[in-house]
Coordinates of C-alpha atoms and ligand atoms in Angstrom, one line a residue:
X1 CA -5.9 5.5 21.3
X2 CA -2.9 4.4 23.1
X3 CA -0.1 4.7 20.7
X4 CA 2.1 3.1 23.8
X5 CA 0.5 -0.1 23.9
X6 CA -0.3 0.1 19.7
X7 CA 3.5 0.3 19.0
X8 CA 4.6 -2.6 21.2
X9 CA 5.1 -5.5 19.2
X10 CA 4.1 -5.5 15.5
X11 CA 1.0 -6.9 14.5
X12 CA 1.4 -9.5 12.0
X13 CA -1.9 -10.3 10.3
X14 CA -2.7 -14.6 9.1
X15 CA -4.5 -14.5 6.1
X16 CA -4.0 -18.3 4.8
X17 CA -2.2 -18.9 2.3
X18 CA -0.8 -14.8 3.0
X19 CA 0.8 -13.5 5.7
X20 CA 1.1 -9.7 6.1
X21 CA 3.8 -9.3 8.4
X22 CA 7.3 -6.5 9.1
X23 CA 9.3 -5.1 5.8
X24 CA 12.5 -6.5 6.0
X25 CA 16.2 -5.7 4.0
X26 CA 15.7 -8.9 2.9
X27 CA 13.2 -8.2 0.7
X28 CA 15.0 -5.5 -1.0
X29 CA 15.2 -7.6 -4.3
X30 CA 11.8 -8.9 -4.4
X31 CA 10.8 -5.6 -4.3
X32 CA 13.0 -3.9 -6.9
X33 CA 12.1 -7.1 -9.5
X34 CA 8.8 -6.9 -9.5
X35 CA 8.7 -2.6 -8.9
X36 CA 10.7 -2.7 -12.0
X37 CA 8.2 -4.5 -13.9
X38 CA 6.6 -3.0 -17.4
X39 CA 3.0 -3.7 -15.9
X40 CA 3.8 -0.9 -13.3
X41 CA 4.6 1.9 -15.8
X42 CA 2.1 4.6 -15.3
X43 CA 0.7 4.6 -12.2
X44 CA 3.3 5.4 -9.7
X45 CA 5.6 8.5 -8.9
X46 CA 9.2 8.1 -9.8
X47 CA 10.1 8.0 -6.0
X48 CA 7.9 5.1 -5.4
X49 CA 9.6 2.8 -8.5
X50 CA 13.5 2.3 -7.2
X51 CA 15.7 2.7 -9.7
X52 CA 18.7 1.1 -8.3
X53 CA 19.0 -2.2 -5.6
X54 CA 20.2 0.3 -3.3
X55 CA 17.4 2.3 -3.5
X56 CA 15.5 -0.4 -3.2
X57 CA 17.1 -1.6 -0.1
X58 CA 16.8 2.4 1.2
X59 CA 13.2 1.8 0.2
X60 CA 12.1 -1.1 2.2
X61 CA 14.1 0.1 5.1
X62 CA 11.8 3.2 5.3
X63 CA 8.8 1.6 5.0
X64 CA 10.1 -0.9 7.8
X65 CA 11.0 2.5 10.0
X66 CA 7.8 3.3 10.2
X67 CA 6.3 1.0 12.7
X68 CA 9.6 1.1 15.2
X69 CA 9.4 5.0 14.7
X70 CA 5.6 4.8 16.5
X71 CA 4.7 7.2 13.2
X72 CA 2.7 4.1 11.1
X73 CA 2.3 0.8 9.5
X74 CA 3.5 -0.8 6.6
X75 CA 3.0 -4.8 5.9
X76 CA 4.8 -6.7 3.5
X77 CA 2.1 -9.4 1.3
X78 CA 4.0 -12.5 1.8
X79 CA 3.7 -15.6 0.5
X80 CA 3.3 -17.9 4.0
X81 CA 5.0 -20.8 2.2
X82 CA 8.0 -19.4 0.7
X83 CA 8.0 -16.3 3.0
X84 CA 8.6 -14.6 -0.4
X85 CA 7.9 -10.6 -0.6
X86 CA 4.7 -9.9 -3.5
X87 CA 3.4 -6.8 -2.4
X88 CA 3.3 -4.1 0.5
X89 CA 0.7 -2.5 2.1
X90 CA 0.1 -0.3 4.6
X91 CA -0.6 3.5 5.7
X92 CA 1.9 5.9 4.3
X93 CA 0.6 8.3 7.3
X94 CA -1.1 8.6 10.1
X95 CA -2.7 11.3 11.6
X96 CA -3.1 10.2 15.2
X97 CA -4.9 13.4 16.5
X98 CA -7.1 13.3 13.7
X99 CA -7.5 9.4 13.4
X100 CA -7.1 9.4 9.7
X101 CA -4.7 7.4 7.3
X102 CA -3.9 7.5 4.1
X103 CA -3.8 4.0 2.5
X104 CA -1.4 2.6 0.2
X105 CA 0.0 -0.8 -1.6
X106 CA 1.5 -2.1 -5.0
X107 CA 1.3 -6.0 -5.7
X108 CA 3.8 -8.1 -8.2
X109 CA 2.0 -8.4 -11.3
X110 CA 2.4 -11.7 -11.4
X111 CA 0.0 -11.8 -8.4
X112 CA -2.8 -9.7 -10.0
X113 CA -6.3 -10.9 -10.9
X114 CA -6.2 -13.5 -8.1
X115 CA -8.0 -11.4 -4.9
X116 CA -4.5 -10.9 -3.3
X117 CA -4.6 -6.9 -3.2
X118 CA -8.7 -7.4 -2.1
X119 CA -8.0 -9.8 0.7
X120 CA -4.7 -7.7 2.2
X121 CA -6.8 -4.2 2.5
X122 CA -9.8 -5.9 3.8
X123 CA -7.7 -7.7 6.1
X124 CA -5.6 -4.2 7.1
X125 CA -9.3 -2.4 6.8
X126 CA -10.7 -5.2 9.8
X127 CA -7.2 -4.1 12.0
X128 CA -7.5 -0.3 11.3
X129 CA -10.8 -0.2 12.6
X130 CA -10.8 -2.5 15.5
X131 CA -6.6 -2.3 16.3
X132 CA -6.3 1.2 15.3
X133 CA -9.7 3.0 15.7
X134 CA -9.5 4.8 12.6
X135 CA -12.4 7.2 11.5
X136 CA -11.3 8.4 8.1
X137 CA -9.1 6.5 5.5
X138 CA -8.4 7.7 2.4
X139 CA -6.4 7.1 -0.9
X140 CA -5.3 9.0 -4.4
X141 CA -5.1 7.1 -7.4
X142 CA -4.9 7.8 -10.9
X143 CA -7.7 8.5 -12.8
X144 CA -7.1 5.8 -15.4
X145 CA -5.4 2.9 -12.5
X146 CA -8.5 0.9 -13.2
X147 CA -7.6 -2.0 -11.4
X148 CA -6.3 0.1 -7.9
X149 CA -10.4 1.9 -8.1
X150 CA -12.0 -1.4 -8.6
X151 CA -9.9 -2.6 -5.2
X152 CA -11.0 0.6 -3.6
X153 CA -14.8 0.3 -4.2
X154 CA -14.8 -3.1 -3.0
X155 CA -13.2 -2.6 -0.2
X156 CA -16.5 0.4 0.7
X157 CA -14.4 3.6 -0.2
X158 CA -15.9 6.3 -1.8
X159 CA -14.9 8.6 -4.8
X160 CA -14.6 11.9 -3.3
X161 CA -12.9 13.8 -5.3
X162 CA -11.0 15.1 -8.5
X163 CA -7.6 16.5 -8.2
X164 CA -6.1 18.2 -11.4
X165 CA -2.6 17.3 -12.0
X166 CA -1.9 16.1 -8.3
X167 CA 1.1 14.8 -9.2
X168 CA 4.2 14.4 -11.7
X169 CA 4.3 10.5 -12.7
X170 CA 6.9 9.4 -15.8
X171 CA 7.3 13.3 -16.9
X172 CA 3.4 14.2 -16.5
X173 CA 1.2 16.0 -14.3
X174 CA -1.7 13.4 -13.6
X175 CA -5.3 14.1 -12.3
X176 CA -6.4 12.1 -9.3
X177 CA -9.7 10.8 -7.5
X178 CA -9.3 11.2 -3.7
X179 CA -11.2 8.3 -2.4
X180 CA -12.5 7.9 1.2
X181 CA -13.9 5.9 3.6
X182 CA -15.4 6.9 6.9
X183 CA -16.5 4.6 10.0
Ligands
COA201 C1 -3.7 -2.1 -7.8 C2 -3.3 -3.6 -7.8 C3 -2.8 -3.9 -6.5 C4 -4.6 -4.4 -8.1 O1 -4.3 -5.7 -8.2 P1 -5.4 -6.8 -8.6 O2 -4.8 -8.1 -8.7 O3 -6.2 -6.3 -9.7 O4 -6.4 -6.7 -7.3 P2 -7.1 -7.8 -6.4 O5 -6.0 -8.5 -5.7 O6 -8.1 -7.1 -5.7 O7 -7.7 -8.8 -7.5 C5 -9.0 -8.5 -8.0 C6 -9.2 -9.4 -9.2 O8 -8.9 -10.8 -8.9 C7 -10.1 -11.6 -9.3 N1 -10.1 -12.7 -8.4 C8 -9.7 -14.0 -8.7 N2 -9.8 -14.8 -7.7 C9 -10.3 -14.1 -6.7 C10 -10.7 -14.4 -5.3 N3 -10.5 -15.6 -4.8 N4 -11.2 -13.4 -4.6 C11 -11.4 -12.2 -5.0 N5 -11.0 -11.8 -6.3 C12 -10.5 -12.8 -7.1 C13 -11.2 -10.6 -9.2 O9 -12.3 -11.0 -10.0 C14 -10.6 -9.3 -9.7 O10 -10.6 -9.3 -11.1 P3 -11.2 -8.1 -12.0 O11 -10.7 -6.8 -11.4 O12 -10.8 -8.4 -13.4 O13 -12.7 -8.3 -11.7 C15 -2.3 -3.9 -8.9 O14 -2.8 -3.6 -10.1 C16 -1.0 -3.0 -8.7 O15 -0.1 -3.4 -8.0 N6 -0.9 -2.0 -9.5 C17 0.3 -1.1 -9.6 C18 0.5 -0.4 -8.3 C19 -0.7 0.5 -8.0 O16 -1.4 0.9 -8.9 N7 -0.9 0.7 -6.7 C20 -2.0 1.5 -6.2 C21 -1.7 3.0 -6.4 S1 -3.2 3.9 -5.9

């Protein structure tokens, strides 16, 4: 792959009424509002759920690092409309030399139940594997996050694995599925 050419300009990706395109400050609130939300209890770390607008803002600025860094790539889920921030998604890493990723995303609840999480991976999915090349992609999730396995599985990942107490979320050690998906 030739990370070079990859990192040029970022790749915004149309998808209709969505578009997934660069995390911006801007979008600091959006993102703290909806992170904040009681729906989200449970299934992400601490770290991920900014307590405070200014971590919020830190927040959105690392995820928007990422792409101008040449280490990976993050989308914000916007609303084409409104331009309006409901979700991100992107790779949290990438391992270049191994061409593996690890997949990641959160969506304002007040998006949920309508196909918006399903269409933004498969859409990301089509990029990483004709854009990026990727051979491996995997994610961890909470045993119980219901709703994130059912968007895994239909997006062709595999449960791999089981991972006792992976990691501390709201004071307690959860177990995690590893889930994969190899081209
Ligand atoms: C995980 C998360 C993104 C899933 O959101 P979601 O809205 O359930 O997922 P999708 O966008 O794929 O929507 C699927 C649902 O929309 C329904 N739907 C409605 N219209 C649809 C359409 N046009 N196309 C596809 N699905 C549609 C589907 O039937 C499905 O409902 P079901 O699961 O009850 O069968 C969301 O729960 C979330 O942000 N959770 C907190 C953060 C989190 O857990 N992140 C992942 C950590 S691993």
């Amino acid at each position: 792959m030739n990370t070079q050419y990859f990192f040029g300009s970022f790749p915004a990706l149309d998808l209709g009424e969505l578009v997934l395109r660069e995390i911006l400050a801007t979008d600091a609130q959006d993102y703290f509002d909806y992170m904040n939300r009681n729906e989200m209890e449970g299934f992400l770390t601490k770290e991920n759920r900014p307590q405070t607008i200014e971590k919020a803002l830190e927040e959105v600025q690392y995820w928007g690092s990422l792409f101008p860094a040449k280490r990976s790539i993050y989308w914000a889920i916007a609303l084409k409309e409104t331009n309006q921030m409901i979700g991100t998604a992107g790779f949290n890493h990438i391992s270049f030399a191994n061409s593996r990723a690890e997949i990641s995303y959160d969506l304002n609840p007040d998006y949920w139940g309508k196909g918006v999480m399903l269409k933004s991976i498969k859409g990301i999915l089509h990029f990483a594997d004709f854009g990026l090349g990727l051979v491996r992609i995997q994610a961890t999730v909470i045993i119980d996050n219901e709703k994130s396995i059912k968007v895994l599985e239909r997006c062709g990942f595999e449960k791999e694995g089981f991972m006792k107490k992976y990691e501390v979320v709201e004071g307690e050690h959860k177990d995690y599925y590893m889930f994969g998906r190899v081209v």
